[in-house]
Coordinates of C-alpha atoms in Angstrom, one line a residue:
Chain A
M1 CA 21.1 -26.5 -1.8
A2 CA 23.4 -23.6 -2.5
N3 CA 24.4 -21.4 0.4
M4 CA 22.2 -18.3 0.5
K5 CA 23.7 -16.8 3.8
V6 CA 25.3 -13.5 3.5
N7 CA 27.2 -11.4 6.0
V8 CA 26.9 -7.6 5.9
C9 CA 29.4 -5.9 8.3
G10 CA 29.2 -8.7 10.8
V11 CA 25.4 -9.3 10.7
E12 CA 24.4 -12.6 9.2
F13 CA 21.3 -12.8 7.0
K14 CA 19.8 -16.2 6.0
N15 CA 19.5 -14.8 2.5
P16 CA 20.3 -11.5 0.9
V17 CA 16.7 -10.4 0.4
I18 CA 15.6 -7.6 2.8
G19 CA 12.3 -5.7 2.8
A20 CA 12.9 -2.0 1.9
S21 CA 11.9 0.7 4.3
G22 CA 8.5 2.3 3.7
T23 CA 7.1 -0.6 1.6
F24 CA 7.0 -3.2 4.3
G25 CA 5.5 -1.3 7.3
F26 CA 6.8 -2.9 10.5
G27 CA 6.4 -6.3 8.8
K28 CA 3.1 -7.1 10.7
E29 CA 0.9 -6.7 7.6
F30 CA 2.8 -9.4 5.8
Q31 CA 2.8 -12.0 8.6
H32 CA -0.7 -13.2 7.5
L33 CA 0.6 -13.9 4.0
Y34 CA 3.9 -15.8 4.7
D35 CA 6.4 -16.7 7.4
L36 CA 8.5 -13.6 7.9
G37 CA 11.3 -15.9 9.1
K38 CA 11.8 -16.8 5.4
I39 CA 13.2 -13.4 4.4
G40 CA 16.7 -12.1 5.1
G41 CA 15.6 -9.0 6.9
I42 CA 13.3 -6.1 7.2
S43 CA 14.3 -2.4 7.0
L44 CA 11.5 -1.1 9.1
K45 CA 9.3 1.9 8.2
G46 CA 11.2 5.1 8.7
L47 CA 11.1 6.3 12.3
T48 CA 11.4 9.8 13.8
L49 CA 11.6 10.7 17.5
E50 CA 8.1 12.2 17.5
R51 CA 5.1 10.8 15.8
R52 CA 4.7 12.1 12.2
E53 CA 1.4 12.3 10.4
G54 CA 2.9 12.5 6.9
N55 CA 1.7 14.4 3.9
A56 CA -1.8 15.1 2.7
P57 CA -3.3 12.6 0.2
V58 CA -3.1 11.9 -2.7
R59 CA 0.2 10.2 -1.9
I60 CA 0.7 7.8 -4.8
A61 CA 0.8 8.0 -8.6
E62 CA 1.5 5.2 -11.0
T63 CA 3.9 5.8 -13.9
P64 CA 5.1 3.5 -16.6
S65 CA 6.7 0.5 -14.7
G66 CA 7.0 2.7 -11.7
M67 CA 5.3 4.8 -9.0
I68 CA 5.8 8.0 -7.2
N69 CA 5.0 8.3 -3.5
S70 CA 4.8 11.2 -1.1
V71 CA 4.0 9.6 2.2
G72 CA 6.3 11.9 4.1
L73 CA 7.6 9.5 6.8
Q74 CA 4.3 8.9 8.6
N75 CA 5.2 6.9 11.7
P76 CA 4.0 6.5 15.3
G77 CA 7.3 7.8 16.7
A78 CA 10.3 5.9 18.1
K79 CA 9.0 5.4 21.6
Y80 CA 5.6 4.0 20.5
F81 CA 7.4 1.7 18.0
L82 CA 9.7 0.4 20.7
E83 CA 6.8 -0.3 23.1
H84 CA 4.2 -1.6 20.7
D85 CA 5.6 -2.7 17.4
L86 CA 9.1 -4.0 18.1
P87 CA 8.1 -6.7 20.6
Q88 CA 5.6 -8.1 18.0
I89 CA 8.0 -8.2 15.1
R90 CA 11.1 -9.2 17.1
K91 CA 9.7 -12.7 17.5
F92 CA 10.3 -13.5 13.9
D93 CA 13.7 -15.0 12.9
T94 CA 14.8 -12.2 10.6
V95 CA 17.3 -9.3 10.8
L96 CA 15.6 -6.1 11.8
I97 CA 17.0 -2.7 10.6
A98 CA 15.7 0.5 12.1
N99 CA 15.5 3.2 9.5
I100 CA 16.2 6.4 11.4
N101 CA 15.3 10.0 10.4
G102 CA 15.5 13.4 12.0
N103 CA 15.0 17.1 11.3
T104 CA 18.3 18.0 12.9
E105 CA 21.7 16.4 13.5
E106 CA 20.8 16.2 17.2
E107 CA 17.5 14.3 16.5
Y108 CA 19.4 11.8 14.3
C109 CA 21.9 11.2 17.2
Q110 CA 19.1 10.8 19.7
I111 CA 17.1 8.3 17.7
A112 CA 20.4 6.4 16.8
E113 CA 21.0 6.1 20.6
L114 CA 17.5 5.1 21.3
M115 CA 17.5 2.4 18.6
S116 CA 20.9 1.2 19.6
D117 CA 19.6 0.4 23.0
S118 CA 16.8 -1.7 21.6
S119 CA 16.8 -5.2 20.1
V120 CA 17.0 -4.1 16.5
D121 CA 20.1 -5.5 14.7
M122 CA 21.2 -2.6 12.6
L123 CA 20.5 1.0 12.0
E124 CA 19.9 2.6 8.6
L125 CA 20.6 6.3 8.4
N126 CA 18.0 7.8 6.1
I127 CA 19.5 11.0 4.7
S128 CA 17.7 10.6 1.4
C129 CA 14.0 10.9 1.9
P130 CA 12.7 13.3 -0.7
N131 CA 9.3 13.8 1.0
V132 CA 10.1 15.8 4.1
K133 CA 10.7 19.6 4.3
C134 CA 13.6 19.5 6.8
G135 CA 16.2 16.9 7.3
G136 CA 15.8 13.9 4.9
M137 CA 17.4 14.5 1.6
A138 CA 18.8 17.8 2.7
F139 CA 21.5 15.9 4.7
G140 CA 22.2 13.6 1.8
I141 CA 22.9 15.8 -1.2
K142 CA 26.3 17.3 -0.6
P143 CA 29.2 14.9 0.1
E144 CA 30.4 17.1 3.0
S145 CA 27.0 17.0 4.7
V146 CA 26.9 13.2 4.2
Y147 CA 30.3 13.0 5.9
N148 CA 29.2 15.4 8.7
I149 CA 25.9 13.7 9.6
T150 CA 27.5 10.2 9.5
K151 CA 30.4 11.2 11.6
A152 CA 28.0 12.9 14.1
V153 CA 25.7 9.9 14.4
K154 CA 28.3 7.2 14.4
P155 CA 29.4 7.6 18.1
Y156 CA 25.8 7.0 19.2
C157 CA 25.5 3.7 17.3
K158 CA 26.1 0.5 19.2
K159 CA 24.8 -1.4 16.2
P160 CA 26.2 -1.5 12.7
L161 CA 25.3 1.7 10.8
I162 CA 24.1 1.6 7.2
V163 CA 23.9 4.9 5.4
K164 CA 21.2 5.1 2.8
L165 CA 22.2 7.2 -0.2
S166 CA 20.2 9.4 -2.4
P167 CA 20.4 9.1 -6.2
N168 CA 19.5 12.8 -6.6
V169 CA 23.1 13.9 -6.5
S170 CA 25.8 14.9 -9.0
D171 CA 28.2 12.0 -8.3
I172 CA 27.1 9.2 -6.0
K173 CA 30.7 7.9 -5.7
E174 CA 31.6 11.1 -3.7
N175 CA 28.7 10.6 -1.4
A176 CA 29.5 6.9 -0.9
L177 CA 33.1 7.8 0.0
A178 CA 31.9 10.6 2.3
A179 CA 29.7 8.1 4.2
E180 CA 32.5 5.6 4.4
E181 CA 34.9 8.2 5.7
G182 CA 32.3 9.4 8.2
G183 CA 32.2 5.9 9.7
A184 CA 29.4 4.0 7.8
D185 CA 29.7 0.2 8.2
A186 CA 27.7 -0.3 5.1
L187 CA 25.8 1.6 2.4
S188 CA 22.4 1.1 1.0
L189 CA 21.4 2.6 -2.4
I190 CA 19.4 3.9 -4.0
N191 CA 16.6 5.7 -2.3
T192 CA 13.9 7.0 -4.6
L193 CA 14.5 9.5 -7.4
Y194 CA 12.8 12.8 -7.1
G195 CA 9.9 12.8 -9.5
M196 CA 6.6 14.2 -10.5
A197 CA 3.4 13.0 -12.2
V198 CA 0.8 15.3 -13.9
D199 CA -2.8 14.7 -14.9
A200 CA -3.3 16.4 -18.3
K201 CA -7.1 16.4 -18.0
T202 CA -7.3 18.2 -14.6
M203 CA -4.1 20.1 -15.3
R204 CA -3.0 19.3 -11.8
P205 CA -0.2 17.3 -10.3
I206 CA -1.4 13.9 -9.2
L207 CA 0.3 14.1 -5.8
A208 CA -1.1 16.6 -3.3
N209 CA 2.6 17.3 -2.4
V210 CA 3.3 17.9 -6.1
K211 CA 6.6 15.9 -6.1
G212 CA 7.6 12.6 -4.6
G213 CA 9.9 9.6 -4.7
F214 CA 10.0 7.6 -7.9
S215 CA 10.6 3.9 -7.6
G216 CA 9.8 0.5 -9.2
P217 CA 11.2 -1.5 -12.1
A218 CA 11.7 1.7 -14.1
V219 CA 14.6 2.8 -11.9
K220 CA 16.5 -0.4 -11.9
P221 CA 19.1 0.5 -14.6
I222 CA 20.0 3.7 -12.7
A223 CA 20.3 1.8 -9.4
L224 CA 22.5 -0.9 -11.0
R225 CA 24.8 1.7 -12.4
M226 CA 25.0 3.5 -9.1
V227 CA 25.7 0.3 -7.2
H228 CA 28.4 -0.5 -9.7
D229 CA 29.9 3.0 -9.4
C230 CA 30.0 2.8 -5.6
Y231 CA 31.4 -0.7 -5.5
S232 CA 34.3 0.6 -7.5
V233 CA 35.3 3.1 -4.8
V234 CA 34.3 1.9 -1.3
K235 CA 35.4 -1.0 0.8
V236 CA 32.3 -1.3 3.0
P237 CA 29.5 -3.6 1.9
I238 CA 26.7 -2.3 -0.3
I239 CA 23.0 -3.2 -0.1
G240 CA 21.5 -2.7 -3.5
I241 CA 18.0 -1.2 -3.9
G242 CA 16.0 -0.1 -6.9
G243 CA 13.3 -1.9 -8.9
I244 CA 14.0 -5.5 -7.9
T245 CA 11.0 -7.7 -8.7
T246 CA 12.7 -11.1 -9.5
G247 CA 15.4 -13.4 -8.3
L248 CA 17.4 -12.5 -11.4
D249 CA 17.2 -8.8 -10.5
V250 CA 18.9 -9.7 -7.2
V251 CA 21.7 -11.5 -9.1
E252 CA 22.2 -8.5 -11.3
F253 CA 22.7 -6.3 -8.2
M254 CA 25.1 -8.7 -6.6
L255 CA 27.1 -9.0 -9.8
C256 CA 27.4 -5.2 -9.7
G257 CA 28.7 -5.4 -6.2
A258 CA 25.8 -5.6 -3.8
S259 CA 26.3 -8.0 -0.8
A260 CA 22.6 -8.0 -0.2
V261 CA 19.5 -6.2 -1.6
Q262 CA 16.3 -4.5 -0.5
V263 CA 13.0 -5.2 -2.2
G264 CA 10.7 -2.2 -2.1
T265 CA 8.0 -1.4 -4.6
A266 CA 7.7 -5.1 -5.6
N267 CA 6.0 -5.6 -2.2
I268 CA 3.3 -3.1 -3.1
M269 CA 2.9 -4.7 -6.6
N270 CA 2.7 -8.2 -5.2
P271 CA 2.5 -9.0 -1.5
M272 CA 4.2 -12.4 -2.1
A273 CA 7.1 -10.8 -3.9
M274 CA 9.9 -11.6 -1.4
P275 CA 9.3 -15.3 -0.8
Q276 CA 9.0 -15.7 -4.6
I277 CA 12.2 -13.8 -5.2
I278 CA 14.0 -16.0 -2.7
D279 CA 12.8 -19.1 -4.4
E280 CA 13.8 -17.8 -7.8
L281 CA 17.2 -16.9 -6.5
Q282 CA 17.7 -20.4 -5.1
N283 CA 16.6 -21.9 -8.5
Y284 CA 19.1 -19.7 -10.3
L285 CA 22.0 -20.9 -8.1
T286 CA 21.0 -24.5 -8.7
E287 CA 20.7 -24.1 -12.4
M288 CA 24.0 -22.2 -12.7
K289 CA 25.7 -24.7 -10.3
I290 CA 26.8 -22.0 -8.0
D291 CA 27.2 -23.3 -4.5
D292 CA 27.7 -20.0 -2.6
I293 CA 25.7 -16.9 -3.4
N294 CA 28.6 -14.7 -2.1
S295 CA 30.6 -15.7 -5.1
L296 CA 28.3 -13.4 -7.2
V297 CA 29.3 -10.2 -5.4
G298 CA 31.2 -8.0 -7.8
A299 CA 31.6 -10.9 -10.2
L300 CA 30.4 -8.9 -13.2
K301 CA 32.5 -9.8 -16.3
I302 CA 33.5 -6.7 -18.3
Chain B
M1 CA -6.2 -12.6 3.1
I2 CA -4.6 -14.5 0.4
D3 CA -3.2 -13.9 -3.1
L4 CA -5.1 -16.3 -5.5
T5 CA -5.2 -17.0 -9.2
F6 CA -8.7 -16.5 -10.6
E7 CA -10.1 -17.2 -14.0
I8 CA -12.4 -14.6 -15.7
I9 CA -15.8 -16.2 -16.3
K10 CA -17.5 -13.1 -17.6
N11 CA -16.4 -9.5 -18.2
E12 CA -19.1 -7.3 -19.6
I13 CA -20.5 -3.9 -19.6
M14 CA -23.1 -3.2 -16.9
A15 CA -23.8 0.5 -17.5
S16 CA -22.2 3.2 -19.5
D17 CA -18.4 2.9 -18.8
I18 CA -19.0 0.4 -16.0
F19 CA -18.1 -3.2 -16.2
E20 CA -18.7 -6.3 -14.1
M21 CA -16.2 -9.1 -13.9
T22 CA -17.1 -12.6 -12.6
L23 CA -14.1 -14.5 -11.4
K24 CA -13.7 -18.1 -10.4
T25 CA -11.0 -19.8 -8.2
D26 CA -10.5 -23.2 -6.8
K27 CA -11.4 -22.4 -3.2
L28 CA -12.6 -19.0 -2.1
P29 CA -11.4 -17.8 1.4
A30 CA -14.4 -18.3 3.7
D31 CA -14.1 -15.0 5.5
I32 CA -15.2 -12.5 2.8
K33 CA -17.5 -9.9 4.3
A34 CA -19.8 -7.4 2.7
G35 CA -18.0 -4.1 1.9
Q36 CA -14.6 -5.7 1.6
F37 CA -12.5 -5.4 -1.6
A38 CA -10.0 -7.2 -3.8
N39 CA -6.7 -5.9 -5.2
V40 CA -6.5 -7.0 -8.9
K41 CA -3.3 -7.3 -10.9
V42 CA -3.7 -6.2 -14.5
P43 CA -2.4 -9.2 -16.4
N44 CA 0.3 -9.0 -19.0
R45 CA 1.0 -5.4 -18.5
T46 CA 4.5 -4.8 -16.9
D47 CA 4.0 -1.1 -17.2
L48 CA 0.9 -1.1 -14.9
I49 CA 2.6 -2.1 -11.7
L50 CA -0.1 -1.3 -9.1
R51 CA -3.1 -3.5 -8.5
R52 CA -6.5 -2.1 -8.8
P53 CA -8.8 -2.1 -5.8
F54 CA -12.4 -3.1 -6.5
G55 CA -15.3 -3.8 -4.2
I56 CA -16.4 -7.4 -4.0
Y57 CA -20.2 -7.0 -4.5
S58 CA -21.2 -10.6 -4.8
V59 CA -19.8 -13.8 -3.4
N60 CA -20.9 -17.3 -4.3
F61 CA -19.2 -20.0 -2.1
D62 CA -21.0 -22.8 -3.9
D63 CA -19.2 -22.2 -7.2
N64 CA -16.2 -20.2 -5.8
T65 CA -17.0 -17.1 -7.8
I66 CA -16.9 -13.4 -6.9
K67 CA -18.2 -10.4 -8.8
L68 CA -16.3 -7.1 -9.1
G69 CA -17.6 -3.9 -10.6
Y70 CA -15.3 -1.2 -12.0
A71 CA -15.6 2.0 -13.9
L72 CA -13.3 2.9 -16.8
R73 CA -11.1 5.4 -15.2
G74 CA -7.7 5.0 -16.7
Q75 CA -5.2 2.6 -18.4
G76 CA -5.6 -0.2 -15.9
T77 CA -9.4 -0.4 -16.0
Q78 CA -9.3 0.0 -19.8
A79 CA -6.9 -2.9 -20.1
L80 CA -9.0 -5.1 -17.7
S81 CA -12.2 -4.3 -19.7
I82 CA -10.9 -6.0 -22.9
L83 CA -9.8 -9.2 -21.2
P84 CA -11.7 -12.2 -22.6
A85 CA -13.2 -15.0 -20.5
G86 CA -10.6 -17.6 -19.6
T87 CA -7.9 -15.0 -18.8
K88 CA -6.1 -15.7 -15.5
V89 CA -5.8 -12.9 -13.1
Q90 CA -4.0 -12.6 -9.7
V91 CA -6.3 -11.3 -7.0
L92 CA -5.5 -10.4 -3.3
L93 CA -8.5 -10.7 -1.1
P94 CA -10.4 -10.1 1.1
L95 CA -9.1 -6.7 2.1
G96 CA -10.4 -3.9 4.3
N97 CA -12.8 -4.0 7.3
G98 CA -16.2 -4.2 5.5
F99 CA -19.4 -3.1 7.0
P100 CA -20.0 -3.9 10.7
A101 CA -22.4 -6.6 11.7
V102 CA -25.9 -5.4 12.7
E103 CA -28.1 -6.9 15.4
E104 CA -30.8 -9.2 14.1
G105 CA -34.0 -7.6 13.1
K106 CA -32.6 -4.1 13.0
K107 CA -33.3 -1.8 10.1
V108 CA -30.4 -1.1 7.7
L109 CA -30.7 1.7 5.2
L110 CA -28.4 1.5 2.2
V111 CA -27.6 4.9 0.5
G112 CA -25.6 4.6 -2.7
G113 CA -24.6 6.7 -5.6
G114 CA -23.2 5.6 -9.0
I115 CA -20.8 2.7 -8.8
G116 CA -21.0 3.1 -5.0
V117 CA -24.2 1.1 -5.0
L118 CA -22.3 -2.1 -5.7
P119 CA -20.6 -2.7 -2.2
L120 CA -24.1 -2.0 -0.8
L121 CA -25.6 -4.8 -2.9
S122 CA -23.3 -7.1 -1.0
V123 CA -24.9 -5.9 2.2
A124 CA -28.4 -6.4 0.9
Q125 CA -27.4 -9.9 -0.1
S126 CA -25.7 -11.0 3.0
F127 CA -27.5 -9.2 5.9
K128 CA -30.3 -11.7 5.8
N129 CA -31.5 -11.1 9.3
N130 CA -32.0 -7.4 8.9
V131 CA -34.7 -5.3 7.3
I132 CA -33.1 -3.6 4.3
S133 CA -34.2 -0.3 2.8
S134 CA -32.3 1.4 0.0
C135 CA -32.0 4.7 -1.6
I136 CA -29.8 4.6 -4.8
G137 CA -29.1 7.4 -7.2
F138 CA -27.5 7.7 -10.6
K139 CA -26.5 10.6 -12.9
D140 CA -29.0 9.4 -15.5
A141 CA -30.8 6.3 -16.6
S142 CA -27.9 5.2 -18.8
L143 CA -25.7 4.8 -15.7
Q144 CA -28.2 2.7 -13.6
M145 CA -27.1 -0.6 -12.3
K146 CA -28.6 -3.4 -10.2
V147 CA -31.8 -1.5 -9.6
D148 CA -33.9 -4.7 -9.9
E149 CA -31.6 -6.5 -7.5
F150 CA -32.0 -3.7 -4.9
K151 CA -35.8 -3.7 -5.4
A152 CA -35.9 -7.4 -4.8
L153 CA -33.7 -7.4 -1.7
S154 CA -35.2 -4.2 0.0
K155 CA -38.4 -3.7 1.9
E156 CA -38.5 -0.4 0.2
C157 CA -36.2 0.9 -2.5
I158 CA -36.1 4.6 -3.6
V159 CA -34.4 5.3 -6.9
A160 CA -33.2 8.7 -7.9
S161 CA -31.4 10.3 -10.8
D162 CA -29.9 13.8 -11.2
D163 CA -31.8 14.5 -14.4
G164 CA -35.0 12.6 -13.6
S165 CA -34.5 10.1 -16.4
L166 CA -34.8 7.3 -13.8
G167 CA -36.9 7.3 -10.7
E168 CA -37.2 10.6 -8.8
K169 CA -35.4 13.7 -9.9
G170 CA -32.7 15.0 -7.6
Y171 CA -29.6 14.1 -5.7
V172 CA -29.7 11.1 -3.3
A173 CA -29.7 13.2 -0.1
Q174 CA -32.5 15.5 -1.4
V175 CA -34.7 12.6 -2.4
L176 CA -33.9 10.6 0.8
A177 CA -34.9 13.6 3.0
K178 CA -38.5 13.0 2.0
Y179 CA -38.5 9.4 3.1
I180 CA -36.0 9.2 6.0
D181 CA -38.5 9.6 8.8
Q182 CA -40.8 7.0 7.4
I183 CA -37.9 4.5 7.1
N184 CA -36.5 5.4 10.5
P185 CA -33.4 3.2 10.2
D186 CA -31.3 1.8 13.0
V187 CA -28.2 2.3 10.9
I188 CA -27.2 3.8 7.6
F189 CA -24.5 2.3 5.3
A190 CA -23.4 4.6 2.4
C191 CA -21.1 4.5 -0.5
G192 CA -20.7 6.8 -3.4
P193 CA -18.9 10.0 -4.6
E194 CA -17.5 12.1 -1.7
I195 CA -19.9 14.9 -2.4
M196 CA -22.8 12.6 -2.0
L197 CA -21.4 11.2 1.2
K198 CA -20.8 14.6 2.7
G199 CA -24.4 15.5 1.9
L200 CA -25.6 12.9 4.4
G201 CA -24.6 15.0 7.4
E202 CA -28.2 15.7 8.6
F203 CA -29.0 12.0 8.6
A204 CA -25.7 11.0 10.2
A205 CA -26.6 13.4 13.1
K206 CA -29.7 11.3 13.8
Y207 CA -28.7 7.8 12.8
P208 CA -25.4 5.9 13.2
T209 CA -23.9 6.2 9.7
Y210 CA -21.1 4.3 8.1
V211 CA -19.5 5.4 4.8
S212 CA -17.2 3.4 2.5
L213 CA -14.4 5.5 1.0
E214 CA -12.2 5.4 -2.0
Q215 CA -8.5 6.6 -2.3
R216 CA -5.6 5.9 -4.6
M217 CA -4.1 2.8 -3.2
G218 CA -0.8 0.9 -3.1
C219 CA -0.4 -2.4 -1.3
G220 CA -4.0 -2.7 -0.1
I221 CA -2.9 -4.3 3.2
G222 CA -1.9 -1.3 5.3
A223 CA 1.9 -1.4 4.8
C224 CA 2.7 1.4 2.4
L225 CA 0.6 4.2 4.0
V226 CA -0.3 5.9 0.7
C227 CA -4.2 5.7 0.8
S228 CA -4.6 8.0 3.7
C229 CA -7.7 9.9 4.8
K230 CA -7.8 12.3 7.7
T231 CA -9.9 11.1 10.6
K232 CA -10.9 12.4 13.9
K233 CA -11.3 10.2 17.0
N234 CA -11.5 11.4 20.6
D235 CA -10.7 14.9 19.4
E236 CA -7.4 13.7 17.8
E237 CA -6.8 14.0 14.1
H238 CA -4.7 11.5 12.3
Y239 CA -4.3 9.9 8.9
A240 CA -6.0 6.5 8.7
R241 CA -5.3 3.9 6.1
V242 CA -8.4 3.6 3.8
C243 CA -7.3 0.0 2.8
A244 CA -6.7 -1.4 6.3
D245 CA -8.5 0.9 8.8
G246 CA -11.3 1.3 6.3
P247 CA -12.7 1.5 3.7
V248 CA -15.7 1.7 6.0
F249 CA -15.6 4.5 8.6
R250 CA -18.1 6.2 10.9
F251 CA -19.4 9.3 9.2
E252 CA -18.3 11.7 11.9
E253 CA -14.8 10.2 11.9
V254 CA -14.1 11.3 8.4
F255 CA -16.5 14.2 7.7
Y256 CA -16.2 16.8 10.4
G257 CA -15.5 20.5 10.9

């Protein structure tokens, strides 16, 4: 069997397939379907210091080969998570990444500190959520604000810090460099594209929040291009995200420079997506006679 | 819950724009309860990425078949409606909480409107130790479904239609008002359009009432948090997940204020 282990800024994953934040809850819902110890890691549902109710429904719209969501970071709050959810999910042998959010720089720092003192393995700074009024994407658009928030949060992180980048920017390379300069240990990209769906018959937007985050197989070409762009300019490892539904999709992202990937919408399409993707990935390596998955990273032939 | 491959045995029109699909698998999970639902992948359509949630209204453990009913609402249901027998479909089930168990001998009143009568049929079929009454309504006679089944399974069955072309003329709540005292149920289970459910307030004030809700859904298992509905419990409002906390809720939890 080929080696599937990858190492992202000092954290070892048994394979490069990680559940993407917001599509995998705190993992619990999937434990009845398969052994969570099979997957590389879980980027947990986005957390804020205080409980958040999220946006009014309707929160989801299907679009061709994609979907738009406007959940709005509904979560029980960091303290509740640490007391009630983390102990349950920690027992699984998989890397846990806390996806952290705030309305202000101070809140980001506080939650980074709180999560650093917990048993999670890594932090993912979410400065790219399009569904919240304050914070979220506002911190992630301009390279200087990416730099500032990363630099501000970094001293509070006793765990490796991943910065999750927004695709809704003029040049993602600049933002990637800004995050790296600010102290990011790794980057994850892309978060959802800012999109909209309209019902011609009712003449209304489908989402109550009007606009939302567009994801799914339809966004994969954009995500691949952006991973490729960022890989050409940064030294820190990249976690590729965007429309992955098969093992071959993972390979494509790794060839473009991703050291690992996150699987998001595919979990919603098919709850067995991640174990299936991992099996497909293993089969690909066997068929291609590749003995170490790490040899794929950035190996795109141009 | 488990994700299983099923084969379509039958897929046919049941009422105007409403279809029923009979699906067979090798071994059905044993724990399917009345009022639970299944999340169905539309086969061979990579553009339609989300599964479609349909109530499981009939289960047969002897031949490992289930029946799902669905209304033509959009591209997904349209695509499903033309699938021939023999087609394989991927189905995640059973999902949601289903209707609560009721003590033996107690009287259960089923109140349904339109396609919402189907999940209630599963109650009528499986709550064998309860006395079942039903009040089911349709827009008009062309949209009626399973009326004979409800009549056969209920001690009394009241049928209504908005235009009077079937049974009594009037909305379900209006028609039911005439009979409710006589039925005097121990519990009411309801499913139907939101406007119909909201109209059950006066009955819910007197009898414990449970309603089964619909919402646009994602994963179906409670992870993605898109199918929310606002609920109130112990004076606290919060968004519940229709797929995992529901689809069955206490009336006063979801219709208040």
